[in-house]
Amino acid sequence: MKCDVAIVGAGPAGLLLGHLLRQAGIDAVIVERQSAEYVLSRIRAGVLERTTTDLMVQLGLDTRMLAEGQLHSGFNLADGERLIRIDIEDLTGSQVMVYGQSEVTRDLIDAAPERGLEVVWEAKDVALHDIESAAPSVSFEQNGKTQTLTAKYIAGCDGFHGPSRRAIPEGIGREHERVYPFGWLGILADVPPCHEELIYANHANGFALASMRSNTRSRYYIQVPLDTDLAQWPDERLWDELAVRLGPDAAAHMTRGPAIEKSVAPLRSYVFEPMRHGNLFIAGDAGHIVPPTGAKGLNLAASDVTYLSKALIARFKQNDETGLEGYAAKALARVWKSERFSWYLTNLMHRFPDHGTFERQMQLAELDYIANSRAAQISIAENYVGLPL
Ligand code: RFL
Ligand code: PHB
């Protein structure tokens, strides 16, 4: 098999890139380890920046997003006593779109056949070869047969655990990492949200987040120790703890219901550089991870592939390689700023095991400063809606 661009991974990064390249008439094939059903069943991000929704508009895949997604003009920080509303529309002129990652992925997967975007599902033993050569390839096993897909470029969009980043020879790359001493226990339930906007709460018991997917589906999280056993958190205990951490106003409007999904996710900040080696280009979680507190993971995947698709289109249409040469530096500059914001909000809103009363007072003083300073609110709002590309 041959194509112009072989894409490893059919998460948001790989699917968006594949569609953007197909829209420009470039021959792209995606190789994915899982089945489409499995990819669609992963419950992950829920807040889209304008840079991400713009891509869906550009692809003409925005019908369902515009009909079913919710535009939010603000979100709230809670400090155990009160809600501090960040009016992102007033502060920045922009809004964010609440539309689940699984819905974005579904729209991209459904449109792939009619747009000639081939996705090889359930590919086993995916491996990258000759990434420093002019004919890099991806091998995989399908139906018991080994296949090789030879391309001009490979896009590594295979998430944090995929093989692409690891194909870069040791000694060339550099890792920057912070692992947080807690995780998020998430619950998805078919109940109306407790508030019309998101609430990020810093309570003495730990962080909590009230989010949503629609008017009838809610997503909540609480900070828990990393070794948490889900069996310790039957639904009722989780609802009780959410009510405490989110505060009396949210609790009064909280509808409880059975969990459709419940899981613990670790929190990590991670950046690998460079995001290019030879003819391999890394995008999305394959190159960087943010803790979910800033809602930036999916949005960074989208900004990476915005840069990468433009660079590849310039290469194939005008034989101009300057975009490809600048890709890693351009993408990383935005990545680091989102890393900073996600790290800042994680530090501001969580209880750390080594924090004493001083650190707690610092958090409360900062929240009080934010509550009373338009300058502080603008800084948070402009990062939350997404910095310019
Ligand atoms: P993805 O979505 O991980 O997709 C990578 C794809 O590559 C496939 N793959 C392989 N394919 C072929 N061969 C192999 N050997 C492969 N190994 C892996 C995988 O099956 C998968 O389909 O990365 P991408 O496209 O870069 O997209 C990034 C986003 O998914 C991610 O940043 C966010 O979902 C992060 N994230 C969250 N972000 C938020 O903004 N808000 C959230 O609430 C939120 N929750 C989460 C999250 C990430 C999680 N992970 C990664 C464990 C919750 C979880 C549990
Ligand atoms: C979610 O709805 O899953 C969600 C929303 C905002 C975040 C993280 C997760 O910051």
CSV table of N, CA and C and ligand atoms in Angstrom, one decimal, residues 44-47 184 198 200 209 211-213 219 221 292-295 384, ligand 2:
chain,number,residue,atom,x,y,z
A,44,ARG,N,-14.1,11.3,27.2
A,44,ARG,CA,-13.0,12.2,27.5
A,44,ARG,C,-13.5,13.7,27.5
A,45,ALA,N,-12.8,14.5,26.7
A,45,ALA,CA,-13.0,15.9,26.8
A,45,ALA,C,-14.4,16.4,26.5
A,46,GLY,N,-14.7,17.6,27.0
A,46,GLY,CA,-16.1,18.1,26.7
A,46,GLY,C,-16.1,19.6,26.3
A,47,VAL,N,-15.0,20.3,26.4
A,47,VAL,CA,-15.1,21.8,26.1
A,47,VAL,C,-14.2,22.1,24.9
A,184,TRP,N,-8.5,12.1,38.9
A,184,TRP,CA,-9.9,12.5,38.8
A,184,TRP,C,-10.7,11.3,38.7
A,198,LEU,N,-20.1,25.5,33.7
A,198,LEU,CA,-19.2,24.6,34.4
A,198,LEU,C,-18.8,25.2,35.8
A,200,TYR,N,-15.7,24.8,38.6
A,200,TYR,CA,-14.5,24.2,39.1
A,200,TYR,C,-14.3,24.6,40.5
A,209,LEU,N,-15.4,19.1,39.9
A,209,LEU,CA,-15.9,19.8,38.7
A,209,LEU,C,-17.3,19.3,38.3
A,211,SER,N,-19.6,19.4,35.1
A,211,SER,CA,-19.6,19.7,33.7
A,211,SER,C,-20.8,19.0,33.1
A,212,MET,N,-20.9,19.1,31.8
A,212,MET,CA,-22.1,18.5,31.1
A,212,MET,C,-21.8,18.1,29.7
A,213,ARG,N,-22.7,17.3,29.1
A,213,ARG,CA,-22.6,17.0,27.7
A,213,ARG,C,-23.8,17.6,27.0
A,219,ARG,N,-21.6,15.5,33.5
A,219,ARG,CA,-20.3,14.9,33.7
A,219,ARG,C,-19.7,15.6,35.0
A,221,TYR,N,-16.6,15.3,38.2
A,221,TYR,CA,-15.3,14.8,38.6
A,221,TYR,C,-15.0,15.2,40.1
A,292,PRO,N,-6.4,17.7,32.9
A,292,PRO,CA,-7.6,18.1,32.3
A,292,PRO,C,-8.2,19.4,32.8
A,293,THR,N,-7.6,20.0,33.9
A,293,THR,CA,-8.2,21.1,34.6
A,293,THR,C,-8.4,22.3,33.6
A,294,GLY,N,-7.6,22.5,32.6
A,294,GLY,CA,-7.8,23.7,31.7
A,294,GLY,C,-8.7,23.3,30.5
A,295,ALA,N,-9.1,22.0,30.3
A,295,ALA,CA,-9.8,21.5,29.2
A,295,ALA,C,-9.0,21.8,27.9
A,384,TYR,N,-8.6,30.3,28.8
A,384,TYR,CA,-9.6,29.3,28.7
A,384,TYR,C,-10.3,29.2,27.3
B,2,PHB,C1,-15.6,17.4,30.8
B,2,PHB,O1,-16.7,17.8,30.6
B,2,PHB,O2,-15.3,16.2,30.7
B,2,PHB,C2,-14.5,18.4,31.2
B,2,PHB,C3,-14.8,19.7,31.1
B,2,PHB,C4,-13.8,20.6,31.5
B,2,PHB,C5,-12.6,20.2,31.9
B,2,PHB,C6,-12.3,18.9,32.0
B,2,PHB,C7,-13.3,17.9,31.6
B,2,PHB,O3,-11.7,21.1,32.3
